[in-house]
């Protein structure tokens, strides 16, 4: 409770300095101080598992030899129109000819899980943004989202490595929770100028957001967990803008600030540059202001950054793979994690790469998808619909179909990546070592019951009970989020 109290007090102070903070993460705290309490010895903290916070590139690389990474991240629900916005933003190529990739921090409400799988199967990253989208989330909030992304989006547990706190509101306890749940990294903190650190591990604590007290000695010590600071754009008034920078000024102003800050990174120590958006703000919906010029501004910015031989648009997972074994720009194109081979499964299967159609009102459908329809929500999946609406207490209710039903879908086993898994037949179509996958991050609570055989046991592995009469959380949320939408508090 003490941590919460301190954070709240400081947040309140920040409101006085920067009233615009009411927008989720729009501006960082106005009174930044250097990470004076942070200390780390690079002689003992060494890659690949430990790295001290530093403004210099890792591995002793010179800035001129260092790739300039650009991370484009998307927050909140995955819906068809939002996915289209994201795809429009990522419509550029990396120097090796592969398409740009992005990371999506997914909250569960309004999310269509068939689109989660589409995003993942196309080489992008799916990460955790809690079930109900709450700040300082409980362990249950974080775990529930992870379970659903796996169960209905088919994302292997071991590929859900990242977390971002809603409203960027995290505490030491939040970070501890994600470590206990096997996440590799958090990306909720803010980097401005003095603390514009490359990603680092938390073996020696936090070195960003120190004004909240999070860097105080002993407060955070999480060996092997990475912190990927979010890199702020400093505007004309030297106020740090963080998420949704496009909302902070005219398109030309925002483009100018963004370019200036990109140059600060590119001509400096090449720290990653971030473009952090809520795609709802950049997407047209009936009854909301036209977002076209905002979106076009962001798309133009991204296209202006592309085309340089050392600028790479990557997911945070790709960035971390490079961080653990940094190579000069000249060697990046050939790294395995920078490839873009699409699996050839020989037939259309429900793996996220199948053809789906989006209707005019934005509903996804496809011949292989199951339609999960509850009173307040409607989404699709390649897997089995739950027998009741998921709730925080029971995020993965028992399947609506019995395992002997001909339409029953076979859950993805832990020895097959879902891009190779045919859930209709229950078969892994990967036949050689290049695509072999073993998910070593399955929560222990599932190990005892989950079907893990190579052929994909059709046994119903769900431990949740349909008999549990839990109030579906969606019903509660619809009201509060519709109310919140008017204030753009997403
Ligand atoms: Zn959010």
PDB file of N, CA and C and ligand atoms in Angstrom, residues 24 76 129 133 278 490, ligand 1:
ATOM      1  N   UNK A  24      -4.226   8.959 -21.375  1.00  0.00           N
ATOM      2  CA  UNK A  24      -3.349   7.858 -20.987  1.00  0.00           C
ATOM      3  C   UNK A  24      -1.947   8.065 -21.533  1.00  0.00           C
ATOM      4  N   UNK A  76      -4.601  -1.702 -26.591  1.00  0.00           N
ATOM      5  CA  UNK A  76      -6.018  -2.016 -26.320  1.00  0.00           C
ATOM      6  C   UNK A  76      -6.583  -3.076 -27.271  1.00  0.00           C
ATOM      7  N   UNK A 129      -2.017  -6.671 -21.915  1.00  0.00           N
ATOM      8  CA  UNK A 129      -2.401  -5.328 -21.448  1.00  0.00           C
ATOM      9  C   UNK A 129      -3.567  -5.456 -20.460  1.00  0.00           C
ATOM     10  N   UNK A 133      -8.374  -3.832 -18.361  1.00  0.00           N
ATOM     11  CA  UNK A 133      -7.738  -2.544 -18.605  1.00  0.00           C
ATOM     12  C   UNK A 133      -7.772  -1.657 -17.357  1.00  0.00           C
ATOM     13  N   UNK A 278      -2.848   4.532 -29.841  1.00  0.00           N
ATOM     14  CA  UNK A 278      -4.121   3.846 -29.642  1.00  0.00           C
ATOM     15  C   UNK A 278      -4.823   3.896 -30.996  1.00  0.00           C
ATOM     16  N   UNK A 490      -8.750   5.782 -22.966  1.00  0.00           N
ATOM     17  CA  UNK A 490      -8.686   4.385 -23.357  1.00  0.00           C
ATOM     18  C   UNK A 490      -7.473   3.705 -22.770  1.00  0.00           C
TER      19      UNK A 490
HETATM   20 ZN1  LIG B   1      -4.536   0.863 -22.817  1.00  0.00          ZN
END
